[in-house]
Tab-separated table of C-alpha atoms in Angstrom:
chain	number	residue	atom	x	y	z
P	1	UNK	CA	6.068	20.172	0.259
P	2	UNK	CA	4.052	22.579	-2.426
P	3	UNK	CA	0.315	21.681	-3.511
P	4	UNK	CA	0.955	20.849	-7.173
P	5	UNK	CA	-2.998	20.743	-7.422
P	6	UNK	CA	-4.740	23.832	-8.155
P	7	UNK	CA	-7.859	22.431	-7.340
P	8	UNK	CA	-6.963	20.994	-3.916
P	9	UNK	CA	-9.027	23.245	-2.060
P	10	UNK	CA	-12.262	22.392	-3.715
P	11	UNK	CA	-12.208	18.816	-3.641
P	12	UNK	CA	-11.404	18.483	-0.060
P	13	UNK	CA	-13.539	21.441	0.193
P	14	UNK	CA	-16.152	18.818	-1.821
P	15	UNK	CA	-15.200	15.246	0.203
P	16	UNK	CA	-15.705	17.151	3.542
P	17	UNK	CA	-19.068	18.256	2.336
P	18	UNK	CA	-19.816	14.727	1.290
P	19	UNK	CA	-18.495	13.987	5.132
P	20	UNK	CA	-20.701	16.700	6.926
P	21	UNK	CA	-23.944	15.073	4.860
P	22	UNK	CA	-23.402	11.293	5.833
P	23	UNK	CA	-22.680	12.476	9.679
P	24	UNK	CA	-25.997	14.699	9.577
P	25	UNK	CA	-27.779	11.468	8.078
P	26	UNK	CA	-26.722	9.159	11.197
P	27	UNK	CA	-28.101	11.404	13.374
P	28	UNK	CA	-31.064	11.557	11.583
P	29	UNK	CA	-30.413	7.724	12.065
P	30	UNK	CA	-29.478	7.993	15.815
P	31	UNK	CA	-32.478	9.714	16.458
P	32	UNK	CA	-34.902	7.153	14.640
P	33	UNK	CA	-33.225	4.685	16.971
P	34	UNK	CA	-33.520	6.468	19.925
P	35	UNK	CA	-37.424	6.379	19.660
P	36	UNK	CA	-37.475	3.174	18.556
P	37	UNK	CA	-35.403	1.875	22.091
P	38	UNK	CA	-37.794	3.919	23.720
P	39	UNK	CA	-41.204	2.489	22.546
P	40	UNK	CA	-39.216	-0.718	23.108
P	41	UNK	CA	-38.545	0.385	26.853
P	42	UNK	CA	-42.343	1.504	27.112
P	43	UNK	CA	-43.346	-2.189	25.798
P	44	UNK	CA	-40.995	-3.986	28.421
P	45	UNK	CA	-42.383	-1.426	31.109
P	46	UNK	CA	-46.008	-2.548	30.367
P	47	UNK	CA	-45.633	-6.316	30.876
P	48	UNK	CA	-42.882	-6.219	33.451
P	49	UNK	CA	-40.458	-7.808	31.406
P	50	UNK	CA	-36.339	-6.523	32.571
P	51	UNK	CA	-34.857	-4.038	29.970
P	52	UNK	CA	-31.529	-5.914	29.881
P	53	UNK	CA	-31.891	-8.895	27.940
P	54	UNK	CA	-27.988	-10.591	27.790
P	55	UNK	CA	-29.435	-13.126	24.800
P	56	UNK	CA	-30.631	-10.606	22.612
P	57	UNK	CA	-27.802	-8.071	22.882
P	58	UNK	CA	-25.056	-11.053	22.238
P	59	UNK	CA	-27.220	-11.723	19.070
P	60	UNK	CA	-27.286	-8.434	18.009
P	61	UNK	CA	-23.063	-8.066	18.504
P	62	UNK	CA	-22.803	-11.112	16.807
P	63	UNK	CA	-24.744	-10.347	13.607
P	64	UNK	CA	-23.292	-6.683	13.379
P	65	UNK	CA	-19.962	-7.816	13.384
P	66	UNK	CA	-20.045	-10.327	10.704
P	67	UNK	CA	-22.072	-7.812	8.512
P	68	UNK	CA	-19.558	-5.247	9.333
P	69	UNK	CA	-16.718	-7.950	7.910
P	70	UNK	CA	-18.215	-8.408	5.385
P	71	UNK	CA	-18.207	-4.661	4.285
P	72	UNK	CA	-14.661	-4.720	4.851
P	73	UNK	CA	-15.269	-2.785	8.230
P	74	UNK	CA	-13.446	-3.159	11.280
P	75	UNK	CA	-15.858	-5.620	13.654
P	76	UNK	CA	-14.844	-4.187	17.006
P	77	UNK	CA	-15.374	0.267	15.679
P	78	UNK	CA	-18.964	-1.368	14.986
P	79	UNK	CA	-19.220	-3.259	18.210
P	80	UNK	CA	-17.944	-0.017	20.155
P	81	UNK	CA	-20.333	1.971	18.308
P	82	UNK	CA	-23.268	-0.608	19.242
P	83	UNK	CA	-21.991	-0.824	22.557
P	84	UNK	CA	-21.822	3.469	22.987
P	85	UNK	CA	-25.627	3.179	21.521
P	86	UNK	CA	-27.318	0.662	23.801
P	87	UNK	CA	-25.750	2.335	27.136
P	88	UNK	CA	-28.248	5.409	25.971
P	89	UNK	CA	-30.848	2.921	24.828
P	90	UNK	CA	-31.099	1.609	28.118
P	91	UNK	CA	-30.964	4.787	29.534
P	92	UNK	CA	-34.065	6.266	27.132
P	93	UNK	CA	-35.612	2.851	27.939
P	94	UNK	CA	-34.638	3.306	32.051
P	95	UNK	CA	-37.012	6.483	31.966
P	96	UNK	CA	-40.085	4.274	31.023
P	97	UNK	CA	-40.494	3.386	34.778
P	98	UNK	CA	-40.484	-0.441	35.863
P	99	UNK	CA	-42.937	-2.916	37.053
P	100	UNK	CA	-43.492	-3.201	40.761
P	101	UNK	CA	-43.061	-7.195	41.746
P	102	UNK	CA	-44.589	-6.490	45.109
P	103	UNK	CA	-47.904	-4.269	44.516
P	104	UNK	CA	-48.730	-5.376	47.791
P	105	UNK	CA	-45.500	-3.512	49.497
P	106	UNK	CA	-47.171	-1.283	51.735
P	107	UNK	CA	-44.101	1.122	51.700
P	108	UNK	CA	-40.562	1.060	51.296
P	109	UNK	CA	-38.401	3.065	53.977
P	110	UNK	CA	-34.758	4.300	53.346
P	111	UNK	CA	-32.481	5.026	55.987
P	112	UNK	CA	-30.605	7.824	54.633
P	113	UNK	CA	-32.310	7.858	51.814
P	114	UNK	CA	-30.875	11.143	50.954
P	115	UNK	CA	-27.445	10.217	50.926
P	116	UNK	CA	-25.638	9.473	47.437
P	117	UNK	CA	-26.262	5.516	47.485
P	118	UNK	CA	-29.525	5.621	49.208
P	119	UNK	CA	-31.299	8.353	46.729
P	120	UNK	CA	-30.291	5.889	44.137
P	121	UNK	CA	-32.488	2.991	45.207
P	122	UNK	CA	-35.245	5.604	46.744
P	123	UNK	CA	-35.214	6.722	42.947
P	124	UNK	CA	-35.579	3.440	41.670
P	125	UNK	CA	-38.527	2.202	43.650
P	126	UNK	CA	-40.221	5.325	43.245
P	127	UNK	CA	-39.661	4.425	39.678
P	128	UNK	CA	-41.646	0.744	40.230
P	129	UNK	CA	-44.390	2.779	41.534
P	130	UNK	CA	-43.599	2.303	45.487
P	131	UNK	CA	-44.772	4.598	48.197
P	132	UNK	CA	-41.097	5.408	49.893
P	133	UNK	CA	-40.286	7.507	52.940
P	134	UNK	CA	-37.112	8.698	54.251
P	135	UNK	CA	-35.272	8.439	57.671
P	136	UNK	CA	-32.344	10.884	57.924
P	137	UNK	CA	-30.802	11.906	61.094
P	138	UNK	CA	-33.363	14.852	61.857
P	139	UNK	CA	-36.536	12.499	61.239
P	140	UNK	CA	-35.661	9.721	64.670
P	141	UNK	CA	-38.316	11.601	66.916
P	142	UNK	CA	-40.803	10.681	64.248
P	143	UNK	CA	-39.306	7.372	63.051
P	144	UNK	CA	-42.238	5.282	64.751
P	145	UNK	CA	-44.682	6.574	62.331
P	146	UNK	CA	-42.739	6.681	59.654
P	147	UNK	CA	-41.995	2.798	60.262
P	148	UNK	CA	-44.883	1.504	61.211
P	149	UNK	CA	-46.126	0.352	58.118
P	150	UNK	CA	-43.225	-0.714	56.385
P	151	UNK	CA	-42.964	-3.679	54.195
P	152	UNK	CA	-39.339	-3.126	54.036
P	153	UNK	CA	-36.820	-1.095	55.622
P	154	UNK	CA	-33.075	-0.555	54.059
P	155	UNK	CA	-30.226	0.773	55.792
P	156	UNK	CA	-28.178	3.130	53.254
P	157	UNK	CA	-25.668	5.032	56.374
P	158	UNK	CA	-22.013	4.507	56.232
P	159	UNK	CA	-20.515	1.966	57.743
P	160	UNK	CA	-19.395	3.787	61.201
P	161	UNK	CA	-23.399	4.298	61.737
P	162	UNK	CA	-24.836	1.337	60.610
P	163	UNK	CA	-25.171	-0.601	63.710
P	164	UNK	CA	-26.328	2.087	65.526
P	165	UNK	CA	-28.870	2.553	63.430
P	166	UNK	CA	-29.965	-1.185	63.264
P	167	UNK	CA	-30.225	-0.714	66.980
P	168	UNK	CA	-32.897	1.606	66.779
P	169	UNK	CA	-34.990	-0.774	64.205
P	170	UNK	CA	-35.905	-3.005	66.995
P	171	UNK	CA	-39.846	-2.432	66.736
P	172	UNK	CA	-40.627	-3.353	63.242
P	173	UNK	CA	-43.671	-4.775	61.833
P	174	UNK	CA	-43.466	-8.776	61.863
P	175	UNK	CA	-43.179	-9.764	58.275
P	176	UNK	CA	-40.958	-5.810	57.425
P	177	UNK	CA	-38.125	-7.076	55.426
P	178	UNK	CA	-34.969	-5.559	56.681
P	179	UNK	CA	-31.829	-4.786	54.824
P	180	UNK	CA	-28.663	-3.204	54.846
P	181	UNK	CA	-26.536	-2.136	51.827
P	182	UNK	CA	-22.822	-1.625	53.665
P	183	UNK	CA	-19.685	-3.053	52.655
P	184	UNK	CA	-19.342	-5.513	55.261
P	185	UNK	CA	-21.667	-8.449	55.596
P	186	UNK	CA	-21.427	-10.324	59.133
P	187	UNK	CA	-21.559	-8.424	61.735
P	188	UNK	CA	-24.732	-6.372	60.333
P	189	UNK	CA	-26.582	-9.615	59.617
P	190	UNK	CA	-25.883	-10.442	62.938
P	191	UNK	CA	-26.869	-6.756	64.562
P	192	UNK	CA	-30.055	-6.862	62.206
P	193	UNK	CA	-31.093	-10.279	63.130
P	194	UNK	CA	-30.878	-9.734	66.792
P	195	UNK	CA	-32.864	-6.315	66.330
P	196	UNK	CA	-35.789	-7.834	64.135
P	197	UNK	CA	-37.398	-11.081	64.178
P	198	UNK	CA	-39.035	-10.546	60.837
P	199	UNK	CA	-36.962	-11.516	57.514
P	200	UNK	CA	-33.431	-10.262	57.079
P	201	UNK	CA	-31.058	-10.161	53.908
P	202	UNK	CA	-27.420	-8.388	53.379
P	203	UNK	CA	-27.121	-6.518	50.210
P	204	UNK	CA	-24.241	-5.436	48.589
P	205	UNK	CA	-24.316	-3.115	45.601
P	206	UNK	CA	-21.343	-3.711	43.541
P	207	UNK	CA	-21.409	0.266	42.171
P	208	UNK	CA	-21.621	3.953	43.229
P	209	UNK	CA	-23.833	6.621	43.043
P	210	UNK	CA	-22.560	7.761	39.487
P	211	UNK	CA	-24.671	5.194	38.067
P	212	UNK	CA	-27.190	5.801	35.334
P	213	UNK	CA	-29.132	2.683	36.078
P	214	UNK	CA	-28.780	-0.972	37.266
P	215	UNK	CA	-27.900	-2.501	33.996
P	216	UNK	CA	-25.335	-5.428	34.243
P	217	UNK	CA	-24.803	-4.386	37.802
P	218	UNK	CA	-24.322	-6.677	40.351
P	219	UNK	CA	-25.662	-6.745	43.851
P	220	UNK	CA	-24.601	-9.519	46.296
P	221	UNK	CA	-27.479	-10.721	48.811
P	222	UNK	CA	-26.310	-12.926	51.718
P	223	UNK	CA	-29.248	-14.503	53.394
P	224	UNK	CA	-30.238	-13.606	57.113
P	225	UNK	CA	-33.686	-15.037	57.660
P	226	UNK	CA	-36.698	-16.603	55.824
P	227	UNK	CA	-35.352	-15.905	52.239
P	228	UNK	CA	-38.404	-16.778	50.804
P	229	UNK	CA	-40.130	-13.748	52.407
P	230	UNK	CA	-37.769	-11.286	50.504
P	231	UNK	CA	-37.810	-13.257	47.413
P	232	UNK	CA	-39.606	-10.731	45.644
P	233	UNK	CA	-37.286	-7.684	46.867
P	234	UNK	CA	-34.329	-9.523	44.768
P	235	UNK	CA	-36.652	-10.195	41.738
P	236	UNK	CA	-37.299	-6.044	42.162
P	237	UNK	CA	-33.500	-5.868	41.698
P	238	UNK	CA	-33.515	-7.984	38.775
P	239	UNK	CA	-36.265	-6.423	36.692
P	240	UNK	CA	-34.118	-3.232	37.516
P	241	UNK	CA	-31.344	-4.391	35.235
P	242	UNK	CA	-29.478	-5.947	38.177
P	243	UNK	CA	-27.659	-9.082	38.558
P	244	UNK	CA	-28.258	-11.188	42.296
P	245	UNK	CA	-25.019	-12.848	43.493
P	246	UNK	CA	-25.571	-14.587	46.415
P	247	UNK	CA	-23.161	-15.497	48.509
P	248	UNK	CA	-22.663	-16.362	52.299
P	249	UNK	CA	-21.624	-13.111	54.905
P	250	UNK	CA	-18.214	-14.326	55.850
P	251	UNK	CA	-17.207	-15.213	52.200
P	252	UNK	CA	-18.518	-12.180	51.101
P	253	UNK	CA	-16.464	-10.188	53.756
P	254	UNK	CA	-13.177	-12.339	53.017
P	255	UNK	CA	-13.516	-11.575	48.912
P	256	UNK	CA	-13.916	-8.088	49.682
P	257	UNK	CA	-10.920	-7.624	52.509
P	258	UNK	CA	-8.779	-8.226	48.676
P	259	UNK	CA	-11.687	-6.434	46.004
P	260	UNK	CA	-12.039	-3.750	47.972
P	261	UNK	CA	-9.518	-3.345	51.283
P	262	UNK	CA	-6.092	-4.270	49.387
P	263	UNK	CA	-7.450	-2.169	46.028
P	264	UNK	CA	-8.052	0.935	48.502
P	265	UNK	CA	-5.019	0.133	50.733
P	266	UNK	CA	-2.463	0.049	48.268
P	267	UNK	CA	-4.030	2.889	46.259
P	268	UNK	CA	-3.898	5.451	49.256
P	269	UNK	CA	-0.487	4.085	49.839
P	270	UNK	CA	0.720	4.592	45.808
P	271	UNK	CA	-0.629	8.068	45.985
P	272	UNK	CA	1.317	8.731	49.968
P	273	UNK	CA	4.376	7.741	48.168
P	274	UNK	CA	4.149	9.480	45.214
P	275	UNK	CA	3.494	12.860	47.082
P	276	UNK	CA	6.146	12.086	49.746
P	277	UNK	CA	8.606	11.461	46.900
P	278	UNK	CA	7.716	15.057	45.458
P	279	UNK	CA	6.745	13.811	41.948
P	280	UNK	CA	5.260	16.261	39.649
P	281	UNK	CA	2.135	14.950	38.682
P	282	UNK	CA	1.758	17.636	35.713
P	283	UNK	CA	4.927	15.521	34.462
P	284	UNK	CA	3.791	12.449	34.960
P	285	UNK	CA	0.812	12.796	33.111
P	286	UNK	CA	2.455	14.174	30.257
P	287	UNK	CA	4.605	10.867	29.896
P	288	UNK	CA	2.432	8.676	31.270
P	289	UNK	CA	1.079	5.885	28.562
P	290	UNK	CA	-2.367	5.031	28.031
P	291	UNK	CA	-2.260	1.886	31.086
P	292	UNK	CA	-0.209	4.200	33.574
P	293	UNK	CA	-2.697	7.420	32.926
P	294	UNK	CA	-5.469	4.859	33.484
P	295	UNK	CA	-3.413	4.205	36.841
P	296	UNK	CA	-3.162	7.850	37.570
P	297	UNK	CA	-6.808	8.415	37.105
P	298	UNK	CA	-7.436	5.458	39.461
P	299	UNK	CA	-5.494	6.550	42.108
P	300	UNK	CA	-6.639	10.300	41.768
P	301	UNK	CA	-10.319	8.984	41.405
P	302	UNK	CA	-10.091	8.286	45.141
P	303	UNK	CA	-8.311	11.237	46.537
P	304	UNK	CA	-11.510	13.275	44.980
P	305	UNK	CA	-13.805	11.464	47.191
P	306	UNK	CA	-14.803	11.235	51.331
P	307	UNK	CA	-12.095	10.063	53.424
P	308	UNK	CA	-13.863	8.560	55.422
P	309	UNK	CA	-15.612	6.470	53.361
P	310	UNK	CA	-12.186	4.441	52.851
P	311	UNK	CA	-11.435	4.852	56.120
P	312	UNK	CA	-14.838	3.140	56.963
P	313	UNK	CA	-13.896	0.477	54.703
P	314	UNK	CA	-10.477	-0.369	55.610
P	315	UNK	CA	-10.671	0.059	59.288
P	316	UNK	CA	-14.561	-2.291	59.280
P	317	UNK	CA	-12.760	-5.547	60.293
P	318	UNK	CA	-9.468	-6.099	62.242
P	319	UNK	CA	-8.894	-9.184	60.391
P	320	UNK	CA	-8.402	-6.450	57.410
P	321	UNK	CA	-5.061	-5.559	59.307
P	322	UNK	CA	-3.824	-9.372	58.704
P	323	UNK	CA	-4.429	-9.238	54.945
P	324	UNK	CA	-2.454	-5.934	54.834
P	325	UNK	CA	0.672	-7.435	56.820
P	326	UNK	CA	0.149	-10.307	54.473
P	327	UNK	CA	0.508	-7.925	51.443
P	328	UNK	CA	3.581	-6.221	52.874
P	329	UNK	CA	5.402	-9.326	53.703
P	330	UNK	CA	5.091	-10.633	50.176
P	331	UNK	CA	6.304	-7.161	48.539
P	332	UNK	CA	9.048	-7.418	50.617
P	333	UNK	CA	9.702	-10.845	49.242
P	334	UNK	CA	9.733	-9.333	45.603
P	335	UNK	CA	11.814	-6.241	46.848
P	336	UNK	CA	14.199	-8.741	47.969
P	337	UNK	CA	14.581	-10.320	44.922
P	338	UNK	CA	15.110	-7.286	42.974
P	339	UNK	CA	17.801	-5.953	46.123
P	340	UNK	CA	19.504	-9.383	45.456
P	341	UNK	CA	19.267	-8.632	41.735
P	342	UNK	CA	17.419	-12.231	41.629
P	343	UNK	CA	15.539	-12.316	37.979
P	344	UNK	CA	15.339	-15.915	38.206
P	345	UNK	CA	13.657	-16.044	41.535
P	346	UNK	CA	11.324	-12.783	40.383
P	347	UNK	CA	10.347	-14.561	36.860
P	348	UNK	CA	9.241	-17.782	38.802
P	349	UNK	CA	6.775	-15.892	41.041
P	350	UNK	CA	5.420	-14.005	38.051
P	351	UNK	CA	5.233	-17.153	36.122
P	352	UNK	CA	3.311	-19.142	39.497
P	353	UNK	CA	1.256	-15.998	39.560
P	354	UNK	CA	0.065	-16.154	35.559
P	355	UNK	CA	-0.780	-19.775	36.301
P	356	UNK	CA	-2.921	-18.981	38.858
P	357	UNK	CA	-4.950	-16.602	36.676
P	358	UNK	CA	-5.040	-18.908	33.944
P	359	UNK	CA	-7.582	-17.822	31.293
P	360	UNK	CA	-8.304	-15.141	32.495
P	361	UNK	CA	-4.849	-13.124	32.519
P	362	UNK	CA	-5.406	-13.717	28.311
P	363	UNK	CA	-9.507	-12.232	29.070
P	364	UNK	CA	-8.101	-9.964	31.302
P	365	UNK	CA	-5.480	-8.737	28.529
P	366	UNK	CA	-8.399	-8.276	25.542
P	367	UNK	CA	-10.581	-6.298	27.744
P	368	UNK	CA	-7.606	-3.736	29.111
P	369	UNK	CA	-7.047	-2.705	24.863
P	370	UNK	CA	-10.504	-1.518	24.877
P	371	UNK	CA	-10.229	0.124	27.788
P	372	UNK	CA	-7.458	1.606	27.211
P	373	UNK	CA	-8.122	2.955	23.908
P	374	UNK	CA	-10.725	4.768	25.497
P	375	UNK	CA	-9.106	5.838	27.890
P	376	UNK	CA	-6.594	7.496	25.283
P	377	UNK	CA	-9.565	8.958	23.832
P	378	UNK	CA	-10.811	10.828	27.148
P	379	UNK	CA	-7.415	12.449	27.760
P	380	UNK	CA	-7.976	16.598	28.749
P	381	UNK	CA	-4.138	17.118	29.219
């Protein structure tokens, strides 16, 4: 089809102009808010208060969205945008530094402090304004020193090591709050509360090391001893950005036998199968749709990192190997169905199963569209 307007060129020559000037003014905009966040980050900083405030940002989603109806703009491309903006808010507003609950916390010690999830937290409390020290493999000779006069000790090794190491924490000051932050809960309570006397809590961090900060994360605490001595070591947490789920060892460790075990499992198994059945990945990206890319990137997310880290995981508890057979037994059920060509009998478990979830297979469905479109977005092949 011709161009039957001479003057094409110029006037989308003229509207891309118009374009280039409104995009230069929102950064101009971006910017003003950027300092803004940060002299509000400063503020919070100076008076302790948390960064994250849940109240104020639902207010401000709220309001933005019915503005942005009104102007005959889609509510969720502002929301997204709002959403895309306060993620580097809090980050500009991170960088202020945080208040220190405990000023009296002689020092903070990290075992393996230098490893990915340990450097995270010795970051963080260096941020409150802590004195922290280090214990990596190299530094035992001189742990003694180094430990005795510690307000609180954390254990940040990989599973395989961490009662080991608790072992060696046998000669702590009295009121030294020890912690752990593995995967599994029980049996390092109970390791940690035979080694020390003193007060004892099992964290959890529900994140990695790729974090930019501890906004909206969650950390699960599961109470060893005197909770009210490490009171203020969860309130830390908390003015961080985090959010304290507390829970008891052995529920923790059953929830995350199916959050984490079955999710790592089965992934590691998809992946096994795929490569065993020779599939060519380049392929399968290239037809994949937006939810089964977002499954590809899953699985392939874990075959970049440490084996042995899932290994740790799966192989922690032996009762892990009767949730597994448990898994396997019911896909056989399904298989069986589908071998007996069964619809009926595979639509009734899929219907029992959608009860179960209730409300939230409908929350479960809103939030996937946004995360898929996003997903879309981020696509490099």
């Amino acid at each position: 089809m011709t161009n039957s307007d001479p003057d094409f060129d110029k006037k989308l020559t003229s509207l891309r102009d118009e374009i280039d000037e409104i995009d230069s003014d929102l950064v101009k905009l971006l910017q003003r808010r950027l300092s803004v966040t940060s002299k509000v980050g400063q503020l919070k900083s100076s008076v302790g208060k948390p960064i994250y405030d849940g109240k104020r940002e639902a207010s401000l989603f709220a309001k933005r969205r019915l503005q942005a109806s009104d102007a005959g703009l889609s509510p969720d491309l502002i929301e997204d945008v709002l959403r895309r903006l306060m993620r580097d808010s809090y980050v500009s507003q991170d960088a202020s530094g945080y208040r220190c609950v405990n000023p009296e916390c002689k020092k903070v010690v990290v075992v393996g402090g230098k490893g990915q999830l340990g450097a995270v937290f010795v970051d963080l409390f260096k941020r409150s304004d802590y004195q922290v020290d280090i214990i990596e493999q190299n530094d035992w000779p001189h742990s003694e020193a180094i430990l005795a006069d510690a307000s609180v000790v954390i254990v940040a090794v990989p599973i395989r090591l961490t009662s080991m190491v608790i072992h060696h924490l046998n000669n702590l000051p009295k009121e030294c709050i020890l912690a752990d932050l593995t995967s599994i809960k029980e049996s390092p309570l109970f390791e940690m509360k035979k080694a020390h006397a003193g007060p004892v809590v099992g964290l959890h961090p529900m994140f990695g090391p790729d974090v930019t900060g501890l906004i909206k994360q969650t950390i699960i605490s599961c109470e060893g001893r005197f909770p009210e001595q490490y009171q203020w070591l969860l309130e830390q947490f908390t003015v961080w950005g985090a959010k304290i789920y507390p829970v008891e060892a052995h529920e923790h460790d059953e929830a995350m036998s199916m959050v984490q075990v079955m999710r790592h499992f089965s992934t590691i198994a998809y992946g096994y199968h795929l490569m065993s059945e020779g599939a060519d990945i380049e392929k399968l990206v290239a037809m994949s749709s937006p939810i089964y890319r977002l499954e590809l990137v899953m699985v392939g997310r874990l075959f970049a990192q440490d084996p042995t880290l899932y290994a740790d995981i799966i192989f922690a508890n032996k009762e892990n190997v009767s949730m597994m057979k448990r898994f396997a037994y019911r896909f056989l059920e399904l298989l069986e169905d589908v071998s007996l060509d069964d619809k009926d009998a595979f639509v009734d478990v899929f219907n029992l199963v959608s009860d179960w979830f209730g409300d939230y297979a409908g929350d479960f469905l809103e939030e996937s569209k946004s995360m898929l479109l996003k997903a879309n977005e981020l696509k490099k092949h």
